[in-house]
mmCIF file of C-alpha atoms in Angstrom:
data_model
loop_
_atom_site.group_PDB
_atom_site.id
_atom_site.type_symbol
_atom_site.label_atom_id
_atom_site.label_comp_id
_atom_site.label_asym_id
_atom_site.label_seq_id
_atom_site.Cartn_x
_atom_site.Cartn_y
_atom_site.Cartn_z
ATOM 1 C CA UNK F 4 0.000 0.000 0.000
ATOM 2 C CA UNK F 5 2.918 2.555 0.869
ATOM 3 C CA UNK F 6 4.730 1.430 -2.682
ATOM 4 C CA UNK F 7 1.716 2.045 -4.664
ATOM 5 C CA UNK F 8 1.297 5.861 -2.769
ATOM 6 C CA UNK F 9 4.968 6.352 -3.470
ATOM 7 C CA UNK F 10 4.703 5.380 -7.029
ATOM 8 C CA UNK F 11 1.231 7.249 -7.814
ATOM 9 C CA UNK F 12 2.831 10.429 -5.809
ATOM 10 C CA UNK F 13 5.915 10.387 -8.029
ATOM 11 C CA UNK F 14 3.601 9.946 -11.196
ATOM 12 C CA UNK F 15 1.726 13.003 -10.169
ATOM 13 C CA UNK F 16 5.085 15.212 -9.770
ATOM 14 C CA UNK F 17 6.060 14.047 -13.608
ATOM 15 C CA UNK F 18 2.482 15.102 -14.979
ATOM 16 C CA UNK F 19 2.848 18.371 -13.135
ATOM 17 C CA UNK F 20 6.234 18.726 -14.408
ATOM 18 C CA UNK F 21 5.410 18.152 -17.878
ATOM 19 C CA UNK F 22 2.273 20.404 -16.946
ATOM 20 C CA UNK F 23 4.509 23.226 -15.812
ATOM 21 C CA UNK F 24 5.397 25.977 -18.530
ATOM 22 C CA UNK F 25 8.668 26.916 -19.979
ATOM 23 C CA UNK F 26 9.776 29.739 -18.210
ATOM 24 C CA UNK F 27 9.815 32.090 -21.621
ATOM 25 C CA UNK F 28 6.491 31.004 -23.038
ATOM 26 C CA UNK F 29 3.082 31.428 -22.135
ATOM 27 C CA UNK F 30 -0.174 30.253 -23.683
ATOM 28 C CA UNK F 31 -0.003 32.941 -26.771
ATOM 29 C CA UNK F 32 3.568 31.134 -27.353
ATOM 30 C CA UNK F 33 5.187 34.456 -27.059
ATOM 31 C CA UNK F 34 9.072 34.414 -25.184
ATOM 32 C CA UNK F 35 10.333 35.871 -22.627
ATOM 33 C CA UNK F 36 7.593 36.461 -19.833
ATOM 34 C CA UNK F 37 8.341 35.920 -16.481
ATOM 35 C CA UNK F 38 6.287 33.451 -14.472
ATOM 36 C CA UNK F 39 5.575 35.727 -11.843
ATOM 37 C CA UNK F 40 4.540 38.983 -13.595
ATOM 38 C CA UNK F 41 4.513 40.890 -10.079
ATOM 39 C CA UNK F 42 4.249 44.762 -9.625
ATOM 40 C CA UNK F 43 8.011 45.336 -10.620
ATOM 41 C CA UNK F 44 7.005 43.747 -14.008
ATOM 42 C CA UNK F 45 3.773 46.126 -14.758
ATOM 43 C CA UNK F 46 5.950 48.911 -13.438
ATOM 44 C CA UNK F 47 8.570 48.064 -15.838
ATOM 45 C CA UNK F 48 5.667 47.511 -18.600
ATOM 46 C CA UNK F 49 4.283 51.116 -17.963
ATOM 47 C CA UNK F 50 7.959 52.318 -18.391
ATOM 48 C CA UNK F 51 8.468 50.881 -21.530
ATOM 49 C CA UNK F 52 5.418 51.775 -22.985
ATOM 50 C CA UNK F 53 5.303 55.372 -21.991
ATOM 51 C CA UNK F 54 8.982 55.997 -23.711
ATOM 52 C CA UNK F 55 7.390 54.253 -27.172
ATOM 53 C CA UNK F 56 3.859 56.090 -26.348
ATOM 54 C CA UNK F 57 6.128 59.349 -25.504
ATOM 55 C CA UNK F 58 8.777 59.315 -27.893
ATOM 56 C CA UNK F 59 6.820 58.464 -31.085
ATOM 57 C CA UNK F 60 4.243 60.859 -30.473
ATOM 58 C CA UNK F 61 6.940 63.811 -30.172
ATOM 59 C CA UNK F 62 8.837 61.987 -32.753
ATOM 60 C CA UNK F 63 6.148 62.216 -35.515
ATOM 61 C CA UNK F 64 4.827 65.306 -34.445
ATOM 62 C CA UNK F 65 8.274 67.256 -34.560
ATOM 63 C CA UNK F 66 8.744 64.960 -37.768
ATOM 64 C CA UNK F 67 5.805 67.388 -39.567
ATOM 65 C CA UNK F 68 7.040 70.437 -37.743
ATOM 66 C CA UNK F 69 10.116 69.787 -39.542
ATOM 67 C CA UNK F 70 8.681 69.340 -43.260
ATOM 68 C CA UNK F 71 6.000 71.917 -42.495
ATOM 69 C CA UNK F 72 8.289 74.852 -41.996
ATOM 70 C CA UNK F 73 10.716 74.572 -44.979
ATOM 71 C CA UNK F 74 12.579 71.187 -44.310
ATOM 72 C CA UNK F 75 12.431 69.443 -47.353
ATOM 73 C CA UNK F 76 15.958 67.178 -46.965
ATOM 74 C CA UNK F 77 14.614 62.997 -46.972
ATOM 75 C CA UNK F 78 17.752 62.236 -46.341
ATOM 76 C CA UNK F 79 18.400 64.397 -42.791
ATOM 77 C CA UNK F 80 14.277 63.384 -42.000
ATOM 78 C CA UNK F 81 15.658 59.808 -41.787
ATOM 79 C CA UNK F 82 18.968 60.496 -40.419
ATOM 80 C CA UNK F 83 17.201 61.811 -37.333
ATOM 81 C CA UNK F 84 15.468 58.471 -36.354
ATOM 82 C CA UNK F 85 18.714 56.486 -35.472
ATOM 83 C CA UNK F 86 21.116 59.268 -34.512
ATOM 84 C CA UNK F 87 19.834 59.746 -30.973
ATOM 85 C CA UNK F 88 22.374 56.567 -29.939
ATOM 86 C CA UNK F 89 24.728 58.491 -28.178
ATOM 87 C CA UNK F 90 22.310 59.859 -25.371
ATOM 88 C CA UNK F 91 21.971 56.112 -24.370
ATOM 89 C CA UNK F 92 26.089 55.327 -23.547
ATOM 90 C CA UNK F 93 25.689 56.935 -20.749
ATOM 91 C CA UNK F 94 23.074 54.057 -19.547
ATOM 92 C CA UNK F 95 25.414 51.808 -21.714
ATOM 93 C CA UNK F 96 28.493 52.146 -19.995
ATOM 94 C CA UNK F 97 26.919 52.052 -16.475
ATOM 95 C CA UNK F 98 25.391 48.420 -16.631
ATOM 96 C CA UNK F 99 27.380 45.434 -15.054
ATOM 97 C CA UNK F 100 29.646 43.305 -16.893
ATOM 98 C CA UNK F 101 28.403 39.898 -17.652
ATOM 99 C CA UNK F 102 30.845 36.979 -15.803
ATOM 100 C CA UNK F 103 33.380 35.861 -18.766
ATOM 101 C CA UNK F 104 32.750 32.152 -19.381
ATOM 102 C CA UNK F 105 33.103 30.563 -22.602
ATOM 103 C CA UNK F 106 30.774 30.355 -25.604
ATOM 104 C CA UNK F 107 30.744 26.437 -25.330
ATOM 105 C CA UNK F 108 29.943 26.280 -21.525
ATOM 106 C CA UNK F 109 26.802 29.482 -22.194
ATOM 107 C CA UNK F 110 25.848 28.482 -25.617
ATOM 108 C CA UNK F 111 25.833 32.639 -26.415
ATOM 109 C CA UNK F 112 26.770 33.444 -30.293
ATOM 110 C CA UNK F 113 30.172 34.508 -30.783
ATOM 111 C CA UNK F 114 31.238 38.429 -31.628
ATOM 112 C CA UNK F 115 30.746 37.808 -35.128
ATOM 113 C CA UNK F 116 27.411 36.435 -35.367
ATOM 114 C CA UNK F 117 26.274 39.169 -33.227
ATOM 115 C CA UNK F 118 28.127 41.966 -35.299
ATOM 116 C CA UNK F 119 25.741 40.221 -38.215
ATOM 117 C CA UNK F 120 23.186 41.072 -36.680
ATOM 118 C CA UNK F 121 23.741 44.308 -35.382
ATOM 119 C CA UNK F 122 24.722 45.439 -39.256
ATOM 120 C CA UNK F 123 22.021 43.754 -41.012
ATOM 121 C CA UNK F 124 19.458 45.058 -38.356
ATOM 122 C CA UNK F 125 20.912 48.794 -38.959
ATOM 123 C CA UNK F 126 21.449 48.741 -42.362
ATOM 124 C CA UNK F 127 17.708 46.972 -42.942
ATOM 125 C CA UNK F 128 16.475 49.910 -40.408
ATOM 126 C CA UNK F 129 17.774 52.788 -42.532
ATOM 127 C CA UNK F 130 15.585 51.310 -45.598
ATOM 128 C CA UNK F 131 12.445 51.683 -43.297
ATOM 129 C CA UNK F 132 13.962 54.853 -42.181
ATOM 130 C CA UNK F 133 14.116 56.372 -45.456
ATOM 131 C CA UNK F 134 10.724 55.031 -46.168
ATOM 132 C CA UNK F 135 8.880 56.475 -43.473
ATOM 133 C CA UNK F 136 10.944 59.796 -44.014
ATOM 134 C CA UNK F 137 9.292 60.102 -47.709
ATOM 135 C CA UNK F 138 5.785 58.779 -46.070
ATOM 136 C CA UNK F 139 5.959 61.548 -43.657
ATOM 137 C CA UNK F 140 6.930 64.384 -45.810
ATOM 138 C CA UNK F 141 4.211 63.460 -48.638
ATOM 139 C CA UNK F 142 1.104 62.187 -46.808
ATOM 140 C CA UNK F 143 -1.386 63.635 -44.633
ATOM 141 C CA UNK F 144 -0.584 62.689 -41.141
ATOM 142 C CA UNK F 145 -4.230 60.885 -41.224
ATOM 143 C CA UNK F 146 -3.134 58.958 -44.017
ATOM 144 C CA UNK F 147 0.004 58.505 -42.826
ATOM 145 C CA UNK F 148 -1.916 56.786 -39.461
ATOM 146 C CA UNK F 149 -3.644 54.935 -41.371
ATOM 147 C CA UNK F 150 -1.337 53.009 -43.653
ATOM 148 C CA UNK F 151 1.092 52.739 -40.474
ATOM 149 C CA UNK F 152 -1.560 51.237 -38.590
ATOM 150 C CA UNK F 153 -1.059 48.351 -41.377
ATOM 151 C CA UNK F 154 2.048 47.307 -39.604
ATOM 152 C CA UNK F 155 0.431 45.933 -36.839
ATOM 153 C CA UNK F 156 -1.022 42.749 -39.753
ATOM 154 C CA UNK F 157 2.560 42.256 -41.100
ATOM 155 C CA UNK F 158 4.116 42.024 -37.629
ATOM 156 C CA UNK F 159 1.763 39.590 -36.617
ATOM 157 C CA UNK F 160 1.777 37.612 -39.828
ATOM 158 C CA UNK F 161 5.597 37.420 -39.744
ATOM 159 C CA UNK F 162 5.474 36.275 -35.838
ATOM 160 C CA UNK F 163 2.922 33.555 -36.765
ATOM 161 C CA UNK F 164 5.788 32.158 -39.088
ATOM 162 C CA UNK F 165 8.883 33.054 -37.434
ATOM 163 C CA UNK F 166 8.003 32.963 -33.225
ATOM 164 C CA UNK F 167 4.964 30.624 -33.634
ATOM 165 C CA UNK F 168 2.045 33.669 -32.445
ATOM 166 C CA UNK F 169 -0.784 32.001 -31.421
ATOM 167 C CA UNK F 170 -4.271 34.205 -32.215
ATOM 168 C CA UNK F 171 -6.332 34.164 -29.536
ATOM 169 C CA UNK F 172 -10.029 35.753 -29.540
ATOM 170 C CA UNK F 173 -8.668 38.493 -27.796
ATOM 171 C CA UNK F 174 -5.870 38.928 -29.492
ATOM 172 C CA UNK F 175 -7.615 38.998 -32.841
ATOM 173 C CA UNK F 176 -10.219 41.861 -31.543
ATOM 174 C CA UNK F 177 -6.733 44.169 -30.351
ATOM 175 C CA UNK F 178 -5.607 43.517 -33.849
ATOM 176 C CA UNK F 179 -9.079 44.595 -35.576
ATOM 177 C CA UNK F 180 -10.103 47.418 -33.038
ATOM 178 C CA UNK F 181 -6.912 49.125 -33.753
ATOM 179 C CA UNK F 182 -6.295 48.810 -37.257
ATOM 180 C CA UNK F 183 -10.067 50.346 -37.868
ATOM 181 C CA UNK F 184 -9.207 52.609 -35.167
ATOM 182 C CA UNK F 185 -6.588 54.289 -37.219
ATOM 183 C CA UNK F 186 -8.308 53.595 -40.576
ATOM 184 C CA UNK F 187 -11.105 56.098 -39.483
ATOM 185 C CA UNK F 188 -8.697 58.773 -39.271
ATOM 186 C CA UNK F 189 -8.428 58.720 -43.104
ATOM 187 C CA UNK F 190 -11.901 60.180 -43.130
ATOM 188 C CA UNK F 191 -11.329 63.266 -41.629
ATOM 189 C CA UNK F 192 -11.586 66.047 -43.533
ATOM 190 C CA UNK F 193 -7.970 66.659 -44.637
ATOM 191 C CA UNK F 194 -9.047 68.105 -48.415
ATOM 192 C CA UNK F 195 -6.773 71.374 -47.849
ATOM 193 C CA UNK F 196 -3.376 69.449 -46.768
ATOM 194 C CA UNK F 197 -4.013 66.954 -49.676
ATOM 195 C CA UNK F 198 -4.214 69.697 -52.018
ATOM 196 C CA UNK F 199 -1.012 70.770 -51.315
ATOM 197 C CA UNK F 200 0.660 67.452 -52.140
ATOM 198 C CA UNK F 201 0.952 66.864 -55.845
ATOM 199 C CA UNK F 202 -0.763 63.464 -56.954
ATOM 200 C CA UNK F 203 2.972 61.469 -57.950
ATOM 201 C CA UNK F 204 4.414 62.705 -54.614
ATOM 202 C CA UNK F 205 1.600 61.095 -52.671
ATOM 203 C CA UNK F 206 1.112 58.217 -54.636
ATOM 204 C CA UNK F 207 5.139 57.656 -53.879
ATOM 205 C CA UNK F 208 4.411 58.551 -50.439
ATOM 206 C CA UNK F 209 1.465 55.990 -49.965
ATOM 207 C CA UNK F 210 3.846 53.222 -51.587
ATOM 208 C CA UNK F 211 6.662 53.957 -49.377
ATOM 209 C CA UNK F 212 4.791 53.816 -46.201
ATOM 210 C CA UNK F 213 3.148 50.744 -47.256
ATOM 211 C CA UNK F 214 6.885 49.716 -47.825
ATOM 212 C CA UNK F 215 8.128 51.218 -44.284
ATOM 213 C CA UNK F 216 5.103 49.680 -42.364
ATOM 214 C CA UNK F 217 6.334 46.034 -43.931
ATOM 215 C CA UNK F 218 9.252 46.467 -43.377
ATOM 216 C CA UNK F 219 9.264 47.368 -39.809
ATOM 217 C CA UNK F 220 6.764 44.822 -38.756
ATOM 218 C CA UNK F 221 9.298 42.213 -40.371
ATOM 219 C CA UNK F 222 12.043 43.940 -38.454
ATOM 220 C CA UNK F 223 9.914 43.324 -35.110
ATOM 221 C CA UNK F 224 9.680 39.814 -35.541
ATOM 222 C CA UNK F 225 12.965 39.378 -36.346
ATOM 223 C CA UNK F 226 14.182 41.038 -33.693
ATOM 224 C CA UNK F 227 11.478 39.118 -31.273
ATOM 225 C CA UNK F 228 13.194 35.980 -33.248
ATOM 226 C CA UNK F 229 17.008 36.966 -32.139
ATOM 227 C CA UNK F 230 16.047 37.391 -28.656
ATOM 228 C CA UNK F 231 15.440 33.921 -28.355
ATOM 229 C CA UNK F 232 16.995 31.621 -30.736
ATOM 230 C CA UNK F 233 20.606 33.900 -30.803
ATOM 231 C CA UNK F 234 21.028 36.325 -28.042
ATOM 232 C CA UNK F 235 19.233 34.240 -24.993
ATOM 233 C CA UNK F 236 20.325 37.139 -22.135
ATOM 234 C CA UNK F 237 18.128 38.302 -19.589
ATOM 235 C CA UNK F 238 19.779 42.127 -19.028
ATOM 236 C CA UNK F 239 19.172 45.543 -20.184
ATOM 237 C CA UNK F 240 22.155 45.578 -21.251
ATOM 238 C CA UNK F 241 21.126 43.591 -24.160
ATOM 239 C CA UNK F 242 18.131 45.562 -24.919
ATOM 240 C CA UNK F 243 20.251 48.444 -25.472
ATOM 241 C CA UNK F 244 22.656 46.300 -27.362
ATOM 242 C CA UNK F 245 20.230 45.719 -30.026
ATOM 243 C CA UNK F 246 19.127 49.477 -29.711
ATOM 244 C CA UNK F 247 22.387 51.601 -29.678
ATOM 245 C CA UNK F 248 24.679 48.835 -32.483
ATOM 246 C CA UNK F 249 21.861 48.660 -35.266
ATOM 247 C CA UNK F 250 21.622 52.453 -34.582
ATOM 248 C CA UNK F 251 24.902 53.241 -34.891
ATOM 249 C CA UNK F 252 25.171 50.810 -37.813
ATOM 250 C CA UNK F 253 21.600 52.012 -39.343
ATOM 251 C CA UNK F 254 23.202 56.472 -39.394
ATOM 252 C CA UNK F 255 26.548 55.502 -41.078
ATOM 253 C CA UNK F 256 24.367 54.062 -43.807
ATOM 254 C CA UNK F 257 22.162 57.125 -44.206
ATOM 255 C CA UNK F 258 25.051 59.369 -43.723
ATOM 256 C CA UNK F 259 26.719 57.717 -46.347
ATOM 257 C CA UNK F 260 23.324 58.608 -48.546
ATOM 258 C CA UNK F 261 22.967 61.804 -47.613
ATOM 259 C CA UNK F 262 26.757 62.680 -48.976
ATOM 260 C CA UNK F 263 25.991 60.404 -52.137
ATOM 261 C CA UNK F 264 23.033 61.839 -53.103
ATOM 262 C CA UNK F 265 24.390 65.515 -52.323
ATOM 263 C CA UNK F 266 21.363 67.372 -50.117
ATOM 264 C CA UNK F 267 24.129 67.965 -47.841
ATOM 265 C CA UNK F 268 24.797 70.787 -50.120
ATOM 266 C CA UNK F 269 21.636 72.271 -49.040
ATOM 267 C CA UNK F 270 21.341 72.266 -45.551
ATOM 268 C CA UNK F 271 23.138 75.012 -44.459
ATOM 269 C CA UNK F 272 20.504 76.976 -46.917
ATOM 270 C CA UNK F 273 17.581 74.692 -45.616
ATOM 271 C CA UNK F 274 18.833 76.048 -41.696
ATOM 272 C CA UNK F 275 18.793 79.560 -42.995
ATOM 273 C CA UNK F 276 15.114 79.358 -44.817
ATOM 274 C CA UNK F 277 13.467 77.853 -41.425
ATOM 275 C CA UNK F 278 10.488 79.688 -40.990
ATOM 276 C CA UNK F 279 10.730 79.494 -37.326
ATOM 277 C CA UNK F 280 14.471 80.551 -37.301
ATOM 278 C CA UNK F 281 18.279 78.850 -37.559
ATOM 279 C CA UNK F 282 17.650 77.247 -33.642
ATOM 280 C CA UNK F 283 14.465 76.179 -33.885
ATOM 281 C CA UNK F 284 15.862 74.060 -36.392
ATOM 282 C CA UNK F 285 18.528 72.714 -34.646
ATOM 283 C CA UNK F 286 16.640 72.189 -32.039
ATOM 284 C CA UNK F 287 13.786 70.537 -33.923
ATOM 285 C CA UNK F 288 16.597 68.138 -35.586
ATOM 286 C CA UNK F 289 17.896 67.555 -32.267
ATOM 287 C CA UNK F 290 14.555 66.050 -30.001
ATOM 288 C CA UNK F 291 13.556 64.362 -33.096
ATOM 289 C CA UNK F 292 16.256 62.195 -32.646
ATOM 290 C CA UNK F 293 15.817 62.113 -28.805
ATOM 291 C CA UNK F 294 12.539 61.017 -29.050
ATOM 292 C CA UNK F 295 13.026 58.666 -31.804
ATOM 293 C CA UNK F 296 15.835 57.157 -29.465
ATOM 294 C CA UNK F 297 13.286 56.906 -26.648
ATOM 295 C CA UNK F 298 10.615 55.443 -28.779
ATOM 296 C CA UNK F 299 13.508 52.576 -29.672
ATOM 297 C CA UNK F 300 14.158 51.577 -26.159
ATOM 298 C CA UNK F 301 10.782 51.662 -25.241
ATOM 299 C CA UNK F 302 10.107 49.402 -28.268
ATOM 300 C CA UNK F 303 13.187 46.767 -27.995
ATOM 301 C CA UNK F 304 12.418 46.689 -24.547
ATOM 302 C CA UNK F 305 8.564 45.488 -24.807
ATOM 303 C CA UNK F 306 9.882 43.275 -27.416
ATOM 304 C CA UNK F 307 12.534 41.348 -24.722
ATOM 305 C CA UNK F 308 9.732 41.618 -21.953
ATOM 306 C CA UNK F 309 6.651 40.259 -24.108
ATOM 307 C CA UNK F 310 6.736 40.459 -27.587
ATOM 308 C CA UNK F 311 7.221 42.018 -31.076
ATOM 309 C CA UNK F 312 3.455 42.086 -31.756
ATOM 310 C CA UNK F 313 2.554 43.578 -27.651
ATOM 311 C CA UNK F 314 5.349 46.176 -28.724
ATOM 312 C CA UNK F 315 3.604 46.733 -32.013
ATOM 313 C CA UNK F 316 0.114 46.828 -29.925
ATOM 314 C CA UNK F 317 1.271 49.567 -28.222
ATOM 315 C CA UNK F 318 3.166 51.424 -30.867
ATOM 316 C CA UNK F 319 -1.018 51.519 -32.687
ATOM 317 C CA UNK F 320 -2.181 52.425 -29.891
ATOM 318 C CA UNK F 321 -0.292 55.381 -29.948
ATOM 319 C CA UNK F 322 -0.785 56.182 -33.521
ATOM 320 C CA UNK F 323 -4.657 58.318 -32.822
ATOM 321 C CA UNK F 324 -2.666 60.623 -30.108
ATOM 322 C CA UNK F 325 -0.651 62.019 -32.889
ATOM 323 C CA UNK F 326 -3.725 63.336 -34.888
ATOM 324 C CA UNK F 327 -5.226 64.695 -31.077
ATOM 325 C CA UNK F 328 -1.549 66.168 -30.077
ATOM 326 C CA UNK F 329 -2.049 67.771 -33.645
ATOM 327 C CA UNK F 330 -5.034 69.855 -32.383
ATOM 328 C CA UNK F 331 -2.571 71.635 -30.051
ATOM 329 C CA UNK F 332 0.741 71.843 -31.481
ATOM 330 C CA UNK F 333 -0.985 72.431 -34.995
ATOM 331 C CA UNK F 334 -4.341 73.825 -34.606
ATOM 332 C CA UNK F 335 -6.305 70.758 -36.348
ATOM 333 C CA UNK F 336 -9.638 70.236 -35.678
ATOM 334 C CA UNK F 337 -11.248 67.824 -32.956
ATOM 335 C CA UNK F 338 -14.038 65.866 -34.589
ATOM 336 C CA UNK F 339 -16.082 62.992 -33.465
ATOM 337 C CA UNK F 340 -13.928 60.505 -35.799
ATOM 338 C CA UNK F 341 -10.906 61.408 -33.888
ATOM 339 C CA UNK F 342 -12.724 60.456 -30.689
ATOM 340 C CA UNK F 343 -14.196 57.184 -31.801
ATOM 341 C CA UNK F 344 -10.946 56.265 -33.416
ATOM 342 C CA UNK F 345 -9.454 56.508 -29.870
ATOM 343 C CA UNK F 346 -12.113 54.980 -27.986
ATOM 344 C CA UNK F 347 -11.275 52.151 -30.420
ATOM 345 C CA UNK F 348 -7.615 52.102 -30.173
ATOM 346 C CA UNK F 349 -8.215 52.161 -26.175
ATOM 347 C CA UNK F 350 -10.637 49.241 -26.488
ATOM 348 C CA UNK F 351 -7.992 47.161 -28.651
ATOM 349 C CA UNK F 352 -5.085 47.758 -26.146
ATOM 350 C CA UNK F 353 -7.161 46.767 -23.296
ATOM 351 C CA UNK F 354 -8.200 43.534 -24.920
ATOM 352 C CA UNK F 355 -4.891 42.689 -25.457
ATOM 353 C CA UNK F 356 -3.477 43.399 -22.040
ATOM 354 C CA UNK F 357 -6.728 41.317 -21.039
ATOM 355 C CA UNK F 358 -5.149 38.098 -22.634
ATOM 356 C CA UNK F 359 -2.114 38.615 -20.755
ATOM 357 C CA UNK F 360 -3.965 38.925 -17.589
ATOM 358 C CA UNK F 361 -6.160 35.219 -18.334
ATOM 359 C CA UNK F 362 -2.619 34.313 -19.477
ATOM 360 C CA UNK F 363 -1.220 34.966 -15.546
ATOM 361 C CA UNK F 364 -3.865 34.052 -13.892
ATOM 362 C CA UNK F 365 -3.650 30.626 -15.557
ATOM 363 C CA UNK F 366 0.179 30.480 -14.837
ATOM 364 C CA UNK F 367 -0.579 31.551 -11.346
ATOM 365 C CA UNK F 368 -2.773 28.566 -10.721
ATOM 366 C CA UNK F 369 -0.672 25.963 -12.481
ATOM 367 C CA UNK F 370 2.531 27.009 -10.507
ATOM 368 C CA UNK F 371 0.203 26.676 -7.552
ATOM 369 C CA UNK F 372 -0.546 23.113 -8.639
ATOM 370 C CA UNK F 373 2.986 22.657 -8.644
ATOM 371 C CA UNK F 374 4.109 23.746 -5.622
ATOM 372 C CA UNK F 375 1.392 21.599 -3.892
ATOM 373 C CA UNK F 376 2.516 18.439 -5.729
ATOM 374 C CA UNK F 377 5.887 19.134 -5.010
ATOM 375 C CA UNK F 378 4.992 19.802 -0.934
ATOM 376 C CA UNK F 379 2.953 16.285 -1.096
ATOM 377 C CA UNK F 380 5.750 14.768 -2.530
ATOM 378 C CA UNK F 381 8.581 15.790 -0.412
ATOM 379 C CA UNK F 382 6.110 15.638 2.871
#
């Protein structure tokens, strides 16, 4: 009778072994969540999100400013999106070392698969850069919303393939609540800004943020993708790795553009034209790339924490408060599209932070069923 306790106890323990999670997956598959998601971790969330929230809103919004009031260099529009590195060394240079041990005994990738990725990452970046430069300078900013918000479909499309996404109910509503939440936004009345834009220039426009939005949900995933397979860290120091490297990487490429293609031959004359004067427009130049730099970290870092597609979630989110910021800094009107589109976009993010929450709960109580196993096993 005590042999066949023993035995049926020790059976239990396997099944709630084999029960028991990975400790970087949860039920949407997604890497990298903790199993005990306590108030540090939602702190940390909020953190991360308001520097993407924060930094792309200012980002965009200084991004018009800058076309708007007699910018008209592509080249310097996308040169300001990765050269904000250098406020970040600071940070950099203060984390702690990681213990030396060997490659063989940590399974980590060696320097040059990493410097791969760092290169192909930037140089891939300052494509989409240069995109969403020429989106941003030729489409409305409710267009430009709009075919941004399409990002959102490719990043979850390339995480079904590449990180194995599973689409949950809830999931699927975030996705569709916040794509139509930024599709509305093309029906506001926006006739006198599109008159100003000849047709080619927004057609080209319209194709390159298509383009842009493609690209970047691709570079999510992928960057999701090297988190787990390559990198396999648990520090900030690696979030800024794959921030400040493909950064660095990403401006030498469109510095090397903007020299080729010769505009630099114009910006001293561009400075001088600047309707609101010579330091405005350094100082324009200057917090775009801040808050472009902000916007990254707040990105990468949702994307080491959760996912590409939760980082993507919140980067939509984000994309009605441009078009409401716009009101103030700009002067546009307020209409009752704006406000459904982000009731909408608020409806979509909570749904998706929803899943998350049946997703702990559920970890919670199989943990739980661990421990207890374990207790009646060792008891």
């Amino acid at each position: 009778m005590g042999e066949a306790q023993e035995v049926q106890l020790q059976v239990m323990g396997k099944e709630a072994k084999e029960a028991s999670p990975p400790r970087h997956e949860n039920e949407t598959n997604q890497p990298a969540i903790p199993q005990k998601r306590n108030s540090k971790w939602w702190l940390l969330m909020a953190f991360y999100s308001l520097l993407l929230l924060a930094g792309q809103s200012v980002a965009v919004l200084l991004g018009r400013l800058y076309f708007e009031k007699g910018g008209n260099s592509s080249w310097m529009g996308a040169l300001v999106q990765p050269a904000g590195f250098p406020i970040l060394l600071p940070f950099y240079l203060s984390q702690p070392k990681s213990p030396s041990t060997s490659n063989f005994e940590t399974n980590l990738p060696s320097n040059l698969v990493l410097a791969s990725i760092y290169i192909s990452s930037g140089l891939f970046l300052a494509i989409v850069s240069m995109l969403h430069s020429l989106g941003l300078k030729y489409l409305p900013v409710s267009t430009y919303s709009l075919v941004c918000a399409s990002q959102l479909g490719f990043n979850a499309l390339f995480s079904f393939f590449l990180n194995s996404l599973k689409l949950t109910p809830f999931i699927i509503n975030s996705l569709v609540l916040l794509t139509i939440s930024s599709i509305l936004l093309v029906f506001q009345d926006d006739s006198a800004e599109s008159k100003q834009v000849y047709r080619r220039k927004y057609a080209l426009g319209f194709i390159c943020t298509v383009g842009a939005s493609a690209g970047y949900g691709l570079l999510l995933s992928l960057t999701q993708f090297a988190f787990k397979k390559v990198l396999k860290q648990e520090t900030f120091k690696v979030v800024l790795d794959m921030t400040i490297y493909p950064s660095l990487a990403c401006t030498i490429a469109v510095l090397v553009g903007l020299f080729a293609s010769g505009e630099w031959k114009g910006l001293g004359k561009e400075m001088e034209g600047f309707k609101l004067g010579e330091v405005s427009y350094c100082m324009t130049l200057i917090w775009t790339a801040i808050s472009w730099q902000l916007f990254s970290i707040g990105c990468v870092g949702l994307i080491f924490e959760v996912s590409s597609v939760f980082s993507n979630v919140i980067s939509t989110f984000g994309l009605p408060v441009v078009p409401v910021l716009a009101v103030f800094c700009f002067g546009d009107k307020m209409d009752v599209i704006k406000a459904i589109a982000m009731v909408l976009a608020i409806w979509g993010f909570l749904s998706y932070v929803y899943q998350h929450y049946l997703d702990d709960c559920k970890l919670k109580k199989q943990n739980s069923n661990a421990a207890a196993t374990e207790m009646l096993i060792t008891g």
